[in-house]
XYZ file of C-alpha atoms in Angstrom:
492
model
C 68.129 -90.045 -37.670
C 67.949 -89.679 -41.423
C 67.972 -86.255 -43.059
C 66.476 -87.691 -46.259
C 63.122 -87.940 -44.459
C 62.493 -84.206 -44.837
C 63.143 -84.147 -48.591
C 59.570 -85.199 -49.616
C 58.486 -81.949 -47.922
C 61.384 -79.709 -48.926
C 61.376 -80.556 -52.642
C 57.760 -79.470 -53.357
C 57.996 -76.561 -50.885
C 61.096 -75.025 -52.467
C 59.786 -75.739 -55.969
C 56.488 -74.026 -55.177
C 58.287 -70.935 -53.882
C 60.636 -70.893 -56.895
C 57.742 -71.046 -59.364
C 56.263 -67.842 -57.935
C 59.043 -65.945 -59.692
C 58.240 -67.466 -63.100
C 54.562 -66.578 -63.274
C 54.501 -65.790 -66.999
C 57.163 -68.291 -68.116
C 54.846 -71.255 -68.597
C 57.480 -73.451 -70.256
C 59.855 -72.902 -67.338
C 57.085 -73.759 -64.851
C 56.298 -76.986 -66.680
C 59.942 -78.031 -66.915
C 60.704 -77.281 -63.241
C 57.525 -79.061 -62.117
C 58.398 -82.175 -64.108
C 61.962 -82.309 -62.738
C 60.725 -81.679 -59.188
C 58.240 -84.551 -59.270
C 60.762 -86.957 -60.820
C 63.247 -86.042 -58.082
C 60.534 -86.554 -55.466
C 59.864 -90.056 -56.800
C 63.579 -90.905 -56.778
C 64.062 -89.750 -53.167
C 61.007 -91.716 -52.034
C 62.249 -94.905 -53.709
C 65.576 -94.519 -51.879
C 63.729 -94.051 -48.569
C 61.557 -97.108 -49.209
C 64.707 -99.196 -49.760
C 66.248 -97.863 -46.549
C 63.124 -98.619 -44.508
C 62.915 -102.094 -46.035
C 66.519 -102.857 -45.048
C 67.085 -100.815 -41.871
C 63.598 -100.262 -40.440
C 61.632 -97.067 -39.747
C 63.542 -93.828 -40.422
C 63.012 -90.722 -38.274
C 64.174 -87.119 -38.138
C 63.992 -84.912 -35.027
C 63.702 -81.345 -36.309
C 65.857 -78.797 -34.491
C 67.583 -81.551 -32.533
C 64.733 -81.721 -29.995
C 64.157 -85.251 -28.766
C 60.627 -86.663 -28.934
C 58.092 -86.250 -27.469
C 59.042 -82.573 -26.987
C 60.108 -81.654 -30.509
C 58.707 -82.092 -33.997
C 59.511 -85.513 -35.408
C 59.075 -86.846 -38.922
C 58.546 -90.592 -39.186
C 58.985 -92.533 -42.421
C 57.584 -96.033 -42.049
C 56.605 -98.269 -44.955
C 52.903 -97.352 -44.819
C 53.623 -93.614 -45.088
C 56.261 -94.018 -47.796
C 54.105 -96.203 -50.040
C 51.490 -93.445 -49.994
C 54.156 -90.775 -50.551
C 55.390 -92.644 -53.642
C 51.859 -93.156 -54.978
C 51.179 -89.442 -54.432
C 54.285 -88.434 -56.392
C 53.429 -90.772 -59.290
C 49.792 -89.666 -59.491
C 50.730 -85.969 -59.334
C 53.345 -86.447 -62.056
C 50.820 -88.077 -64.406
C 48.096 -85.530 -63.659
C 50.491 -82.639 -64.263
C 51.602 -84.121 -67.620
C 47.930 -84.397 -68.558
C 47.299 -80.850 -67.346
C 50.022 -79.377 -69.555
C 47.702 -79.921 -72.551
C 44.281 -79.404 -70.975
C 44.277 -76.813 -68.190
C 45.122 -73.759 -70.282
C 47.689 -70.994 -69.921
C 45.257 -68.618 -68.207
C 45.113 -70.858 -65.142
C 48.808 -71.726 -65.399
C 49.720 -68.020 -65.170
C 47.832 -67.716 -61.889
C 50.252 -69.857 -59.864
C 48.624 -73.212 -60.655
C 51.827 -75.230 -60.271
C 52.829 -73.338 -57.136
C 49.601 -74.325 -55.406
C 49.868 -77.912 -56.655
C 53.283 -78.116 -54.993
C 51.995 -76.539 -51.792
C 49.139 -79.047 -51.734
C 51.702 -81.837 -52.106
C 53.634 -80.386 -49.137
C 50.488 -80.704 -47.028
C 49.822 -84.257 -48.205
C 53.432 -85.428 -47.686
C 53.592 -83.741 -44.295
C 50.377 -85.445 -43.196
C 51.844 -88.827 -44.119
C 55.223 -88.220 -42.450
C 54.435 -86.211 -39.319
C 54.828 -87.928 -35.972
C 52.481 -85.778 -33.886
C 48.837 -84.783 -33.914
C 49.231 -80.994 -33.927
C 51.472 -81.006 -36.976
C 48.997 -83.329 -38.649
C 46.502 -80.487 -38.196
C 49.012 -77.978 -39.606
C 49.717 -80.068 -42.705
C 45.992 -80.682 -43.177
C 45.502 -76.924 -43.329
C 48.372 -76.456 -45.799
C 46.767 -79.075 -48.044
C 43.274 -77.628 -47.699
C 44.275 -73.991 -48.261
C 45.975 -74.990 -51.507
C 42.995 -77.099 -52.571
C 40.678 -74.107 -51.945
C 42.660 -72.184 -54.562
C 42.807 -75.079 -57.018
C 39.072 -75.796 -56.847
C 38.164 -72.161 -57.544
C 40.949 -71.249 -59.987
C 39.216 -70.092 -63.148
C 36.404 -68.243 -61.404
C 33.496 -70.041 -63.092
C 30.130 -69.783 -61.342
C 29.925 -73.517 -60.579
C 33.466 -73.486 -59.171
C 32.711 -70.614 -56.814
C 29.478 -72.260 -55.648
C 31.092 -75.606 -54.852
C 34.270 -74.077 -53.425
C 32.163 -72.100 -50.940
C 30.574 -75.302 -49.613
C 33.942 -77.051 -49.585
C 35.597 -74.228 -47.630
C 32.814 -73.898 -45.032
C 32.657 -77.646 -44.338
C 36.417 -77.919 -43.949
C 36.619 -74.856 -41.696
C 34.034 -76.435 -39.386
C 35.841 -79.784 -39.368
C 39.158 -78.022 -38.684
C 37.578 -76.301 -35.685
C 36.451 -79.701 -34.377
C 39.973 -81.000 -34.989
C 41.479 -78.281 -32.780
C 38.942 -78.948 -30.034
C 39.772 -82.669 -30.094
C 43.511 -81.897 -29.965
C 42.942 -79.614 -26.967
C 40.974 -82.260 -25.059
C 43.518 -84.973 -25.826
C 46.428 -82.784 -24.693
C 44.577 -81.850 -21.499
C 44.044 -85.546 -20.713
C 47.440 -86.969 -21.681
C 49.881 -84.038 -21.706
C 51.346 -84.960 -25.092
C 50.501 -84.955 -28.797
C 53.353 -87.102 -30.116
C 51.853 -90.239 -31.690
C 54.290 -92.663 -30.081
C 54.099 -90.994 -26.660
C 50.289 -90.890 -26.842
C 50.292 -94.618 -27.554
C 52.497 -95.323 -24.526
C 50.551 -93.111 -22.114
C 47.117 -94.374 -23.128
C 48.354 -97.979 -22.925
C 49.650 -97.300 -19.390
C 46.569 -95.491 -18.051
C 43.945 -97.344 -20.094
C 41.561 -96.064 -22.750
C 38.748 -94.920 -20.472
C 35.386 -93.528 -21.550
C 36.667 -89.951 -21.855
C 39.561 -90.909 -24.140
C 37.248 -93.102 -26.206
C 34.897 -90.133 -26.587
C 37.791 -87.966 -27.820
C 38.765 -90.800 -30.202
C 35.248 -90.829 -31.671
C 35.385 -87.027 -31.948
C 38.629 -87.322 -33.920
C 37.013 -90.025 -36.041
C 34.243 -87.551 -36.884
C 36.859 -85.023 -38.043
C 38.796 -87.517 -40.148
C 35.558 -88.981 -41.530
C 34.619 -85.578 -42.955
C 38.070 -85.253 -44.528
C 37.954 -88.820 -45.891
C 34.307 -88.662 -47.067
C 33.463 -91.559 -44.740
C 29.635 -91.404 -44.651
C 29.777 -87.561 -44.483
C 30.528 -87.256 -48.189
C 27.882 -84.667 -49.098
C 30.593 -82.147 -50.042
C 32.557 -84.451 -52.348
C 30.561 -85.002 -55.578
C 30.053 -81.310 -56.263
C 33.599 -80.327 -55.294
C 35.185 -82.975 -57.533
C 33.196 -82.203 -60.695
C 33.903 -78.471 -61.122
C 37.714 -78.086 -61.500
C 39.596 -79.049 -64.667
C 39.872 -82.819 -64.973
C 43.584 -82.919 -64.143
C 42.840 -81.215 -60.811
C 39.785 -83.418 -60.198
C 41.958 -86.494 -60.786
C 44.445 -85.312 -58.151
C 41.638 -84.571 -55.709
C 40.012 -87.966 -56.279
C 43.272 -89.860 -55.919
C 44.843 -87.941 -53.039
C 42.680 -85.757 -50.788
C 40.388 -88.368 -49.229
C 43.428 -90.638 -48.788
C 44.911 -88.235 -46.246
C 41.785 -88.632 -44.116
C 41.920 -92.414 -44.553
C 45.604 -92.453 -43.569
C 44.843 -90.392 -40.450
C 42.126 -92.839 -39.366
C 44.428 -95.816 -39.901
C 47.360 -94.181 -38.106
C 45.460 -93.042 -35.024
C 43.261 -96.123 -34.626
C 46.113 -98.618 -34.999
C 48.724 -96.714 -32.990
C 46.780 -94.786 -30.327
C 43.116 -95.784 -29.975
C 43.265 -99.555 -30.423
C 42.221 -100.689 -26.931
C 38.423 -100.537 -27.317
C 37.998 -102.092 -30.747
C 34.484 -103.282 -29.915
C 33.475 -99.602 -29.845
C 35.782 -97.647 -32.153
C 36.661 -100.176 -34.839
C 33.160 -101.605 -34.949
C 31.867 -98.073 -35.509
C 34.425 -97.542 -38.287
C 33.285 -100.771 -39.952
C 29.612 -99.836 -39.970
C 30.400 -96.330 -41.202
C 32.254 -98.056 -44.029
C 29.247 -100.248 -44.816
C 26.898 -97.253 -44.965
C 29.388 -95.344 -47.126
C 29.691 -98.223 -49.611
C 25.928 -98.614 -49.939
C 25.147 -94.906 -50.350
C 28.086 -94.372 -52.690
C 26.986 -97.365 -54.756
C 23.465 -95.995 -55.084
C 24.845 -92.674 -56.320
C 27.193 -94.331 -58.822
C 24.409 -96.486 -60.265
C 21.782 -93.722 -60.351
C 23.627 -90.955 -62.222
C 24.187 -90.582 -65.962
C 26.696 -87.763 -65.521
C 30.174 -89.201 -66.140
C 31.966 -87.007 -63.601
C 29.430 -87.704 -60.853
C 29.594 -91.461 -61.448
C 33.359 -91.340 -60.989
C 33.007 -89.103 -57.921
C 30.631 -91.569 -56.236
C 33.072 -94.375 -56.980
C 35.607 -92.461 -54.866
C 33.123 -92.696 -51.988
C 32.581 -96.458 -52.392
C 36.328 -97.089 -52.152
C 36.583 -95.124 -48.892
C 34.004 -97.407 -47.298
C 35.633 -100.581 -48.592
C 39.088 -99.644 -47.299
C 37.639 -99.261 -43.795
C 36.713 -102.960 -43.669
C 40.367 -103.890 -43.152
C 40.666 -101.542 -40.164
C 37.408 -102.818 -38.654
C 38.629 -106.429 -38.905
C 42.034 -105.341 -37.541
C 44.154 -108.353 -38.445
C 47.467 -108.138 -40.252
C 46.055 -109.812 -43.370
C 43.023 -107.518 -43.550
C 45.191 -104.442 -42.950
C 47.511 -105.568 -45.761
C 44.468 -105.881 -48.029
C 43.309 -102.360 -47.199
C 46.783 -100.916 -47.795
C 47.049 -102.743 -51.124
C 43.596 -101.543 -52.159
C 44.399 -97.997 -51.005
C 47.481 -97.817 -53.249
C 45.546 -99.386 -56.127
C 42.709 -96.905 -55.685
C 45.033 -93.900 -55.843
C 46.426 -95.116 -59.169
C 43.179 -96.283 -60.790
C 41.014 -93.352 -59.640
C 43.459 -90.920 -61.202
C 43.480 -93.036 -64.378
C 39.683 -93.132 -64.651
C 39.311 -89.405 -64.073
C 41.943 -88.622 -66.704
C 40.346 -90.992 -69.238
C 36.941 -89.540 -68.404
C 38.387 -86.092 -69.050
C 39.451 -87.177 -72.541
C 35.936 -88.479 -73.230
C 34.375 -85.213 -72.074
C 36.921 -83.208 -74.044
C 36.152 -85.089 -77.253
C 32.365 -84.828 -76.976
C 31.977 -81.551 -75.080
C 29.503 -83.082 -72.601
C 29.399 -84.974 -69.279
C 26.168 -86.774 -70.164
C 26.498 -90.446 -71.122
C 23.298 -90.355 -73.169
C 24.971 -87.854 -75.504
C 28.024 -90.049 -76.155
C 28.512 -93.227 -78.159
C 30.796 -95.084 -80.531
C 34.090 -93.416 -79.562
C 35.962 -96.699 -79.756
C 35.827 -96.545 -83.567
C 38.163 -93.557 -83.685
C 39.841 -93.997 -80.282
C 40.414 -97.693 -79.690
C 43.333 -97.204 -77.286
C 41.298 -94.812 -75.161
C 38.383 -97.255 -75.065
C 40.340 -100.352 -74.137
C 42.358 -98.437 -71.555
C 39.090 -97.362 -69.930
C 37.878 -100.973 -70.074
C 41.048 -102.105 -68.295
C 40.703 -99.421 -65.617
C 37.025 -100.289 -65.102
C 37.821 -103.957 -64.498
C 40.708 -103.035 -62.179
C 38.407 -100.782 -60.130
C 35.812 -103.525 -59.773
C 38.455 -106.025 -58.630
C 38.545 -108.385 -61.609
C 41.633 -110.677 -61.556
C 44.501 -110.412 -62.239
C 44.371 -106.600 -62.037
C 45.397 -104.530 -59.020
C 41.967 -104.189 -57.413
C 41.561 -107.957 -57.095
C 44.495 -108.475 -54.708
C 43.399 -105.822 -52.216
C 39.780 -106.969 -52.276
C 40.739 -110.618 -51.889
C 42.947 -110.020 -48.840
C 40.446 -107.663 -47.198
C 37.392 -109.862 -47.753
C 39.271 -113.015 -46.755
C 40.234 -111.322 -43.487
C 36.653 -110.198 -42.886
C 35.211 -113.679 -43.513
C 37.855 -115.383 -41.340
C 36.994 -113.088 -38.411
C 33.215 -113.424 -38.847
C 32.470 -109.987 -40.368
C 30.061 -111.498 -42.859
C 27.816 -108.457 -43.381
C 30.789 -106.223 -44.174
C 32.218 -108.825 -46.557
C 28.853 -109.272 -48.295
C 28.436 -105.498 -48.629
C 31.913 -105.261 -50.137
C 31.031 -107.914 -52.734
C 27.649 -106.405 -53.601
C 29.029 -102.888 -53.977
C 31.826 -104.294 -56.169
C 29.094 -105.335 -58.588
C 27.610 -101.828 -58.348
C 31.044 -100.397 -59.156
C 31.357 -102.716 -62.150
C 27.875 -101.778 -63.386
C 28.520 -98.031 -63.039
C 31.852 -97.988 -64.879
C 30.673 -100.419 -67.553
C 27.700 -98.102 -68.069
C 30.241 -95.431 -68.994
C 32.102 -97.831 -71.288
C 29.020 -99.183 -73.075
C 27.426 -95.773 -73.593
C 30.602 -93.885 -74.393
C 32.443 -96.338 -76.614
C 29.871 -98.785 -77.982
C 27.039 -98.052 -80.385
C 26.827 -95.728 -83.372
C 29.591 -93.170 -83.681
C 27.964 -89.746 -83.296
C 31.149 -87.719 -83.845
C 33.506 -87.644 -86.797
C 37.138 -86.798 -86.146
C 36.499 -83.324 -87.572
C 33.646 -82.694 -85.111
C 35.643 -83.601 -82.007
C 36.141 -80.737 -79.592
C 39.801 -81.499 -78.788
C 42.769 -83.634 -79.800
C 43.986 -86.583 -77.741
C 47.610 -85.794 -78.642
C 49.800 -86.211 -75.563
C 46.892 -87.086 -73.279
C 47.093 -90.880 -73.383
C 50.774 -91.088 -72.387
C 50.232 -90.249 -68.660
C 47.142 -92.489 -68.722
C 49.260 -95.339 -70.124
C 51.746 -94.956 -67.243
C 48.939 -95.370 -64.695
C 47.418 -98.285 -66.635
C 50.755 -100.102 -66.696
C 51.148 -99.536 -62.955
C 47.674 -100.963 -62.332
C 48.528 -104.115 -64.279
C 51.899 -104.273 -62.517
C 50.273 -104.102 -59.072
C 48.160 -107.084 -60.095
C 50.603 -109.396 -61.853
C 53.555 -108.304 -59.698
C 51.825 -108.994 -56.409
C 54.629 -111.165 -55.020
C 57.096 -108.305 -55.358
C 54.779 -105.530 -54.141
C 53.285 -107.556 -51.291
C 56.648 -107.687 -49.498
C 56.442 -103.949 -48.888
C 52.709 -103.987 -48.138
C 53.202 -106.672 -45.477
C 55.938 -104.576 -43.863
C 53.499 -101.671 -43.709
C 50.746 -103.872 -42.241
C 53.130 -105.301 -39.636
C 53.822 -101.837 -38.203
C 50.098 -101.024 -38.092
C 49.349 -104.327 -36.363
C 52.238 -103.995 -33.894
C 52.426 -100.400 -32.534
C 55.520 -101.198 -30.486
C 57.646 -101.223 -33.657
C 56.670 -97.598 -34.352
C 57.055 -96.577 -30.709
C 60.566 -98.022 -30.411
C 61.673 -96.332 -33.644
C 60.501 -92.901 -32.449
C 61.256 -92.896 -28.717
C 64.434 -94.995 -28.719
C 66.199 -93.636 -31.799
């Protein structure tokens, strides 16, 4: 057992509680938040090194042995997402210091950001299905506050839809948990895997698996993404960037964890279904991204396309394809946050979301323009940037296993992604400059630094693939071989 495993939960939890007592001391809140997130990154890097050297790390809370007690499990897949979450949150918070405004900051903004991070980290690290539900709810309750904080009419309208949809999906989640416990007598991931492997994944268990897939698909915006575009365009851009980079990834993680560790016996049914849901999601998301001229909605639909693409690796279900999906998942967290933050600067300068009302910004803001250009190419998968590696591994795995339609859809929607983000670049930065520096609605001072961190990471994920891929392959190995996870949890 390793007590460090609980620190990615304890650090944001204790920080969030502490910040409640400094409601009006904005400078103190900012300082404590910055230190907390840096400490979170440091702890996660230490854990990643330990897992790389010693294998999966676990912690049995209260001393109760699994499958009876609560267990936290830190494998490479979970920790890579924990680290990406900490980095993205750090950059979004730095950006938010200058853009969100003190009125929101005084109403416990940073407290709820930390509580949301607790839910996200807990979802990645939990070793049982019920606590996955609990951490989902912690994350969602905090996101309800963050999406509505400010009380604008559009925020309240979209938050109402967001809350209702997630309450319904949470009810389905509980029903699925109840059925699965009634059938197997356990909710521990490792124990579920053992029991279902022993008894066989019959029709009833497969039905429950598809029911769980429905729940996670709503959370991940897999096909059922009708709630996402509106919900992601109404909060301040720093919050939208966190939502775009993190919230759907928890649903994606849950699908990968359950359908590689527990429900992997009837791949012709479950994984095939996941693959075709991914295809439909890519196509519909691509249509939305190409059709709109609203900058925030274009970026929101690009979130949806990525969800569908990542599912190809799980549908193919080989170690190489899984590695590609993991690589692309990490890339997408970094680059989506970057694009949303850069888009926020563009909107802040011009005072509008509409591309037709922007042009020529590169004359006064060259760094902003070329950073957006870099992020756009990374998102589309242009070599040697980060998106290329994940797409290459995923599509190569799909073609090798005969999933030609999925591979072709991935390639076609990559072109739709490129068109949609280049539409933003060409309309926003090229052409006649409509705004003088004096007419700009805000200053870019301090806003490009967090964006530069994310841009450098995107380039690093691309050119440093040999170094990063070592850890990604370790993560894919555990997903492809459930016994490694089972032994770490039940024989620790």
